[in-house]
């Protein structure tokens, strides 16, 4: 169970990040070039939202079955915080990524309430980019690449 989830979480991350980059860049271009917000833009943003939320769900289950989780009882809160790697896996990566996906989901909901195309692009562009920057800041790059 653990290794299957870890593999899925690891490969899904490529897809989720790629789609989020495409959706954010597409929205930033749309925002600055005053284009109409068409079905392609809606689909790209929706795929970004769905892929990010699926990654979040896989991550939530992985968290509790991963050997990292046992470090809570082995080390205790103080030592988990002191060690950079356990802090990354048990606190920084999960919590930063949950905040990132909340931002992405907020961008999606806010764009739906806008009537002007430029505002739709700006809500997606700004919130997806912020979310992406947070995600990229707390990926365990050494273990992944
Ligand atoms: C879009 C959001 C996320 C992305 C892009 C992402 C990406 C990654 C990547 C690339 C790895 C390294 C995989 C490897 O070692 O091959 C990883 C590990 C991990 N992630 Fe995430 N993650 C996300 C969200 C989450 C969330 C929300 C949680 C938990 C609540 C989580 C829990 C974990 C855990 C526990 C590991 C370590 C697995 C292990 O080595 O045992 N992730 N994540």
PDB file of C-alpha atoms and ligand atoms in Angstrom:
ATOM      1  CA  UNK A   1       0.000   0.000   0.000  1.00  0.00           C
ATOM      2  CA  UNK A   2       2.729   2.450   1.057  1.00  0.00           C
ATOM      3  CA  UNK A   3       5.018   1.897  -1.917  1.00  0.00           C
ATOM      4  CA  UNK A   4       2.113   1.991  -4.417  1.00  0.00           C
ATOM      5  CA  UNK A   5       0.878   5.298  -2.959  1.00  0.00           C
ATOM      6  CA  UNK A   6       4.378   6.739  -2.848  1.00  0.00           C
ATOM      7  CA  UNK A   7       4.936   5.854  -6.517  1.00  0.00           C
ATOM      8  CA  UNK A   8       1.576   7.346  -7.552  1.00  0.00           C
ATOM      9  CA  UNK A   9       2.235  10.501  -5.477  1.00  0.00           C
ATOM     10  CA  UNK A  10       5.670  10.805  -7.033  1.00  0.00           C
ATOM     11  CA  UNK A  11       4.505  10.461 -10.692  1.00  0.00           C
ATOM     12  CA  UNK A  12       1.246  12.370 -10.275  1.00  0.00           C
ATOM     13  CA  UNK A  13       3.354  15.301  -9.025  1.00  0.00           C
ATOM     14  CA  UNK A  14       4.883  15.656 -12.533  1.00  0.00           C
ATOM     15  CA  UNK A  15       1.425  15.830 -14.110  1.00  0.00           C
ATOM     16  CA  UNK A  16      -0.061  18.145 -11.479  1.00  0.00           C
ATOM     17  CA  UNK A  17       2.866  20.582 -11.579  1.00  0.00           C
ATOM     18  CA  UNK A  18       3.018  20.568 -15.388  1.00  0.00           C
ATOM     19  CA  UNK A  19      -0.699  21.303 -15.771  1.00  0.00           C
ATOM     20  CA  UNK A  20      -0.568  23.990 -13.076  1.00  0.00           C
ATOM     21  CA  UNK A  21       2.359  25.702 -14.826  1.00  0.00           C
ATOM     22  CA  UNK A  22       0.501  25.604 -18.163  1.00  0.00           C
ATOM     23  CA  UNK A  23      -2.743  26.905 -16.572  1.00  0.00           C
ATOM     24  CA  UNK A  24      -0.956  29.702 -14.676  1.00  0.00           C
ATOM     25  CA  UNK A  25       1.124  30.842 -17.670  1.00  0.00           C
ATOM     26  CA  UNK A  26      -1.951  30.696 -19.928  1.00  0.00           C
ATOM     27  CA  UNK A  27      -3.883  32.880 -17.455  1.00  0.00           C
ATOM     28  CA  UNK A  28      -1.025  35.370 -17.030  1.00  0.00           C
ATOM     29  CA  UNK A  29      -0.763  35.708 -20.830  1.00  0.00           C
ATOM     30  CA  UNK A  30      -4.566  36.113 -21.093  1.00  0.00           C
ATOM     31  CA  UNK A  31      -4.470  38.709 -18.330  1.00  0.00           C
ATOM     32  CA  UNK A  32      -1.869  40.873 -20.058  1.00  0.00           C
ATOM     33  CA  UNK A  33      -3.109  40.461 -23.646  1.00  0.00           C
ATOM     34  CA  UNK A  34      -6.798  41.201 -22.908  1.00  0.00           C
ATOM     35  CA  UNK A  35      -7.993  38.052 -24.709  1.00  0.00           C
ATOM     36  CA  UNK A  36     -11.472  36.541 -24.332  1.00  0.00           C
ATOM     37  CA  UNK A  37     -11.768  33.791 -21.699  1.00  0.00           C
ATOM     38  CA  UNK A  38     -12.839  30.827 -23.828  1.00  0.00           C
ATOM     39  CA  UNK A  39     -13.582  27.119 -23.268  1.00  0.00           C
ATOM     40  CA  UNK A  40      -9.873  26.170 -23.611  1.00  0.00           C
ATOM     41  CA  UNK A  41      -8.971  28.539 -20.747  1.00  0.00           C
ATOM     42  CA  UNK A  42     -11.742  27.121 -18.579  1.00  0.00           C
ATOM     43  CA  UNK A  43     -10.623  23.542 -19.272  1.00  0.00           C
ATOM     44  CA  UNK A  44      -6.952  24.234 -18.526  1.00  0.00           C
ATOM     45  CA  UNK A  45      -7.819  25.899 -15.208  1.00  0.00           C
ATOM     46  CA  UNK A  46     -10.228  23.089 -14.306  1.00  0.00           C
ATOM     47  CA  UNK A  47      -7.636  20.392 -15.064  1.00  0.00           C
ATOM     48  CA  UNK A  48      -5.115  22.248 -12.888  1.00  0.00           C
ATOM     49  CA  UNK A  49      -7.635  22.338 -10.044  1.00  0.00           C
ATOM     50  CA  UNK A  50      -8.568  18.651 -10.365  1.00  0.00           C
ATOM     51  CA  UNK A  51      -4.994  17.370 -10.690  1.00  0.00           C
ATOM     52  CA  UNK A  52      -3.857  19.437  -7.685  1.00  0.00           C
ATOM     53  CA  UNK A  53      -6.745  18.214  -5.524  1.00  0.00           C
ATOM     54  CA  UNK A  54      -6.141  14.567  -6.469  1.00  0.00           C
ATOM     55  CA  UNK A  55      -2.474  15.017  -5.471  1.00  0.00           C
ATOM     56  CA  UNK A  56      -3.639  16.454  -2.152  1.00  0.00           C
ATOM     57  CA  UNK A  57      -5.884  13.436  -1.481  1.00  0.00           C
ATOM     58  CA  UNK A  58      -3.117  10.941  -2.334  1.00  0.00           C
ATOM     59  CA  UNK A  59      -0.724  12.956  -0.125  1.00  0.00           C
ATOM     60  CA  UNK A  60      -3.140  12.914   2.817  1.00  0.00           C
ATOM     61  CA  UNK A  61      -3.399   9.115   2.783  1.00  0.00           C
ATOM     62  CA  UNK A  62       0.346   8.697   2.124  1.00  0.00           C
ATOM     63  CA  UNK A  63       1.114  10.858   5.157  1.00  0.00           C
ATOM     64  CA  UNK A  64      -0.394   8.336   7.586  1.00  0.00           C
ATOM     65  CA  UNK A  65       1.047   5.180   5.991  1.00  0.00           C
ATOM     66  CA  UNK A  66       4.543   6.548   5.333  1.00  0.00           C
ATOM     67  CA  UNK A  67       7.403   5.482   7.656  1.00  0.00           C
ATOM     68  CA  UNK A  68       7.980   9.208   8.198  1.00  0.00           C
ATOM     69  CA  UNK A  69       4.758   9.309  10.249  1.00  0.00           C
ATOM     70  CA  UNK A  70       6.250   6.938  12.851  1.00  0.00           C
ATOM     71  CA  UNK A  71       8.867   9.583  13.579  1.00  0.00           C
ATOM     72  CA  UNK A  72       6.219  11.506  15.511  1.00  0.00           C
ATOM     73  CA  UNK A  73       6.179   8.827  18.220  1.00  0.00           C
ATOM     74  CA  UNK A  74       9.858   7.848  17.888  1.00  0.00           C
ATOM     75  CA  UNK A  75      11.294  11.366  18.084  1.00  0.00           C
ATOM     76  CA  UNK A  76       8.519  13.483  19.576  1.00  0.00           C
ATOM     77  CA  UNK A  77       7.531  16.995  18.505  1.00  0.00           C
ATOM     78  CA  UNK A  78      10.764  18.706  19.640  1.00  0.00           C
ATOM     79  CA  UNK A  79      13.163  16.449  17.703  1.00  0.00           C
ATOM     80  CA  UNK A  80      10.903  16.362  14.623  1.00  0.00           C
ATOM     81  CA  UNK A  81      11.193  20.156  14.537  1.00  0.00           C
ATOM     82  CA  UNK A  82      14.963  20.110  15.087  1.00  0.00           C
ATOM     83  CA  UNK A  83      15.731  17.791  12.154  1.00  0.00           C
ATOM     84  CA  UNK A  84      15.410  19.524   8.763  1.00  0.00           C
ATOM     85  CA  UNK A  85      14.336  16.372   6.913  1.00  0.00           C
ATOM     86  CA  UNK A  86      11.637  15.180   9.308  1.00  0.00           C
ATOM     87  CA  UNK A  87      10.392  18.765   9.588  1.00  0.00           C
ATOM     88  CA  UNK A  88      10.110  18.944   5.795  1.00  0.00           C
ATOM     89  CA  UNK A  89       8.215  15.645   5.396  1.00  0.00           C
ATOM     90  CA  UNK A  90       6.005  15.867   8.471  1.00  0.00           C
ATOM     91  CA  UNK A  91       5.233  19.589   8.671  1.00  0.00           C
ATOM     92  CA  UNK A  92       6.483  21.894   5.923  1.00  0.00           C
ATOM     93  CA  UNK A  93       5.633  19.806   2.833  1.00  0.00           C
ATOM     94  CA  UNK A  94       2.097  18.799   3.926  1.00  0.00           C
ATOM     95  CA  UNK A  95       1.003  22.109   5.454  1.00  0.00           C
ATOM     96  CA  UNK A  96       2.493  24.394   2.802  1.00  0.00           C
ATOM     97  CA  UNK A  97       0.950  22.245   0.086  1.00  0.00           C
ATOM     98  CA  UNK A  98      -2.469  22.258   1.742  1.00  0.00           C
ATOM     99  CA  UNK A  99      -2.314  26.091   1.853  1.00  0.00           C
ATOM    100  CA  UNK A 100      -1.165  26.132  -1.807  1.00  0.00           C
ATOM    101  CA  UNK A 101      -4.122  24.016  -2.901  1.00  0.00           C
ATOM    102  CA  UNK A 102      -6.538  26.151  -0.861  1.00  0.00           C
ATOM    103  CA  UNK A 103      -5.192  29.190  -2.792  1.00  0.00           C
ATOM    104  CA  UNK A 104      -5.605  27.388  -6.136  1.00  0.00           C
ATOM    105  CA  UNK A 105      -9.166  26.382  -5.201  1.00  0.00           C
ATOM    106  CA  UNK A 106      -9.922  29.986  -4.132  1.00  0.00           C
ATOM    107  CA  UNK A 107      -8.629  31.259  -7.492  1.00  0.00           C
ATOM    108  CA  UNK A 108     -10.927  28.829  -9.299  1.00  0.00           C
ATOM    109  CA  UNK A 109     -14.002  29.831  -7.227  1.00  0.00           C
ATOM    110  CA  UNK A 110     -13.253  33.551  -7.530  1.00  0.00           C
ATOM    111  CA  UNK A 111     -12.835  33.400 -11.321  1.00  0.00           C
ATOM    112  CA  UNK A 112     -16.328  31.881 -11.612  1.00  0.00           C
ATOM    113  CA  UNK A 113     -17.882  34.915  -9.928  1.00  0.00           C
ATOM    114  CA  UNK A 114     -16.309  37.378 -12.380  1.00  0.00           C
ATOM    115  CA  UNK A 115     -18.129  38.596 -15.467  1.00  0.00           C
ATOM    116  CA  UNK A 116     -15.184  40.326 -17.200  1.00  0.00           C
ATOM    117  CA  UNK A 117     -12.688  38.096 -19.005  1.00  0.00           C
ATOM    118  CA  UNK A 118      -9.625  40.038 -17.780  1.00  0.00           C
ATOM    119  CA  UNK A 119     -10.772  39.506 -14.174  1.00  0.00           C
ATOM    120  CA  UNK A 120     -11.313  35.784 -14.747  1.00  0.00           C
ATOM    121  CA  UNK A 121      -7.732  35.501 -16.068  1.00  0.00           C
ATOM    122  CA  UNK A 122      -6.336  37.567 -13.213  1.00  0.00           C
ATOM    123  CA  UNK A 123      -7.963  35.447 -10.465  1.00  0.00           C
ATOM    124  CA  UNK A 124      -6.593  32.249 -12.016  1.00  0.00           C
ATOM    125  CA  UNK A 125      -3.239  33.824 -12.917  1.00  0.00           C
ATOM    126  CA  UNK A 126      -2.534  35.298  -9.483  1.00  0.00           C
ATOM    127  CA  UNK A 127      -3.839  32.486  -7.260  1.00  0.00           C
ATOM    128  CA  UNK A 128      -2.470  29.592  -9.336  1.00  0.00           C
ATOM    129  CA  UNK A 129       0.951  31.275  -9.516  1.00  0.00           C
ATOM    130  CA  UNK A 130       1.020  31.874  -5.753  1.00  0.00           C
ATOM    131  CA  UNK A 131      -0.053  28.277  -5.138  1.00  0.00           C
ATOM    132  CA  UNK A 132       2.599  26.965  -7.522  1.00  0.00           C
ATOM    133  CA  UNK A 133       5.364  28.981  -5.859  1.00  0.00           C
ATOM    134  CA  UNK A 134       4.361  27.549  -2.476  1.00  0.00           C
ATOM    135  CA  UNK A 135       4.273  23.999  -3.874  1.00  0.00           C
ATOM    136  CA  UNK A 136       7.691  24.376  -5.497  1.00  0.00           C
ATOM    137  CA  UNK A 137       9.181  25.814  -2.312  1.00  0.00           C
ATOM    138  CA  UNK A 138       8.526  22.663  -0.255  1.00  0.00           C
ATOM    139  CA  UNK A 139       9.057  19.708  -2.615  1.00  0.00           C
ATOM    140  CA  UNK A 140      11.612  17.177  -1.350  1.00  0.00           C
ATOM    141  CA  UNK A 141      13.722  17.740  -4.504  1.00  0.00           C
ATOM    142  CA  UNK A 142      16.639  15.481  -3.454  1.00  0.00           C
ATOM    143  CA  UNK A 143      14.372  12.453  -2.993  1.00  0.00           C
ATOM    144  CA  UNK A 144      12.289  13.145  -6.077  1.00  0.00           C
ATOM    145  CA  UNK A 145      14.577  14.007  -8.973  1.00  0.00           C
TER     146      UNK A 145
HETATM  147  C1  LIG B   1       0.170  19.314  -5.084  1.00  0.00           C
HETATM  148  C2  LIG B   1       0.671  18.995  -3.885  1.00  0.00           C
HETATM  149  C3  LIG B   1       1.830  18.057  -3.685  1.00  0.00           C
HETATM  150  C4  LIG B   1       2.896  17.787  -4.490  1.00  0.00           C
HETATM  151  C5  LIG B   1       3.216  18.377  -5.867  1.00  0.00           C
HETATM  152  C6  LIG B   1       3.686  16.786  -3.803  1.00  0.00           C
HETATM  153  C7  LIG B   1       4.870  16.242  -4.276  1.00  0.00           C
HETATM  154  C8  LIG B   1       5.648  15.326  -3.620  1.00  0.00           C
HETATM  155  C9  LIG B   1       6.876  14.778  -4.112  1.00  0.00           C
HETATM  156  C10 LIG B   1       7.484  15.107  -5.473  1.00  0.00           C
HETATM  157  C11 LIG B   1       7.347  13.908  -3.187  1.00  0.00           C
HETATM  158  C12 LIG B   1       8.626  13.079  -3.265  1.00  0.00           C
HETATM  159  C13 LIG B   1       8.264  11.707  -3.807  1.00  0.00           C
HETATM  160  C14 LIG B   1       9.447  10.786  -3.911  1.00  0.00           C
HETATM  161  O1  LIG B   1      10.233  10.695  -2.940  1.00  0.00           O
HETATM  162  O2  LIG B   1       9.572  10.123  -4.941  1.00  0.00           O
HETATM  163  C15 LIG B   1       6.422  13.918  -2.071  1.00  0.00           C
HETATM  164  C16 LIG B   1       6.560  13.157  -0.919  1.00  0.00           C
HETATM  165  C17 LIG B   1       5.643  13.123   0.090  1.00  0.00           C
HETATM  166  N1  LIG B   1       4.462  13.832   0.164  1.00  0.00           N
HETATM  167 FE1  LIG B   1       3.770  15.139  -1.215  1.00  0.00          FE
HETATM  168  N2  LIG B   1       3.089  16.475  -2.600  1.00  0.00           N
HETATM  169  C18 LIG B   1       1.957  17.229  -2.487  1.00  0.00           C
HETATM  170  C19 LIG B   1       1.070  17.251  -1.441  1.00  0.00           C
HETATM  171  C20 LIG B   1       1.183  16.486  -0.299  1.00  0.00           C
HETATM  172  C21 LIG B   1       0.300  16.555   0.828  1.00  0.00           C
HETATM  173  C22 LIG B   1      -0.891  17.503   0.949  1.00  0.00           C
HETATM  174  C23 LIG B   1       0.752  15.636   1.742  1.00  0.00           C
HETATM  175  C24 LIG B   1       0.233  15.259   3.107  1.00  0.00           C
HETATM  176  C25 LIG B   1      -0.783  15.789   3.716  1.00  0.00           C
HETATM  177  C26 LIG B   1       1.919  15.000   1.191  1.00  0.00           C
HETATM  178  C27 LIG B   1       2.657  14.022   1.800  1.00  0.00           C
HETATM  179  C28 LIG B   1       3.837  13.511   1.347  1.00  0.00           C
HETATM  180  C29 LIG B   1       4.648  12.560   2.069  1.00  0.00           C
HETATM  181  C30 LIG B   1       4.316  11.952   3.451  1.00  0.00           C
HETATM  182  C31 LIG B   1       5.768  12.299   1.289  1.00  0.00           C
HETATM  183  C32 LIG B   1       6.942  11.381   1.652  1.00  0.00           C
HETATM  184  C33 LIG B   1       6.661   9.967   1.218  1.00  0.00           C
HETATM  185  C34 LIG B   1       7.778   9.066   1.678  1.00  0.00           C
HETATM  186  O3  LIG B   1       8.926   9.254   1.228  1.00  0.00           O
HETATM  187  O4  LIG B   1       7.497   8.185   2.494  1.00  0.00           O
HETATM  188  N3  LIG B   1       2.160  15.546  -0.057  1.00  0.00           N
HETATM  189  N4  LIG B   1       5.390  14.780  -2.356  1.00  0.00           N
END
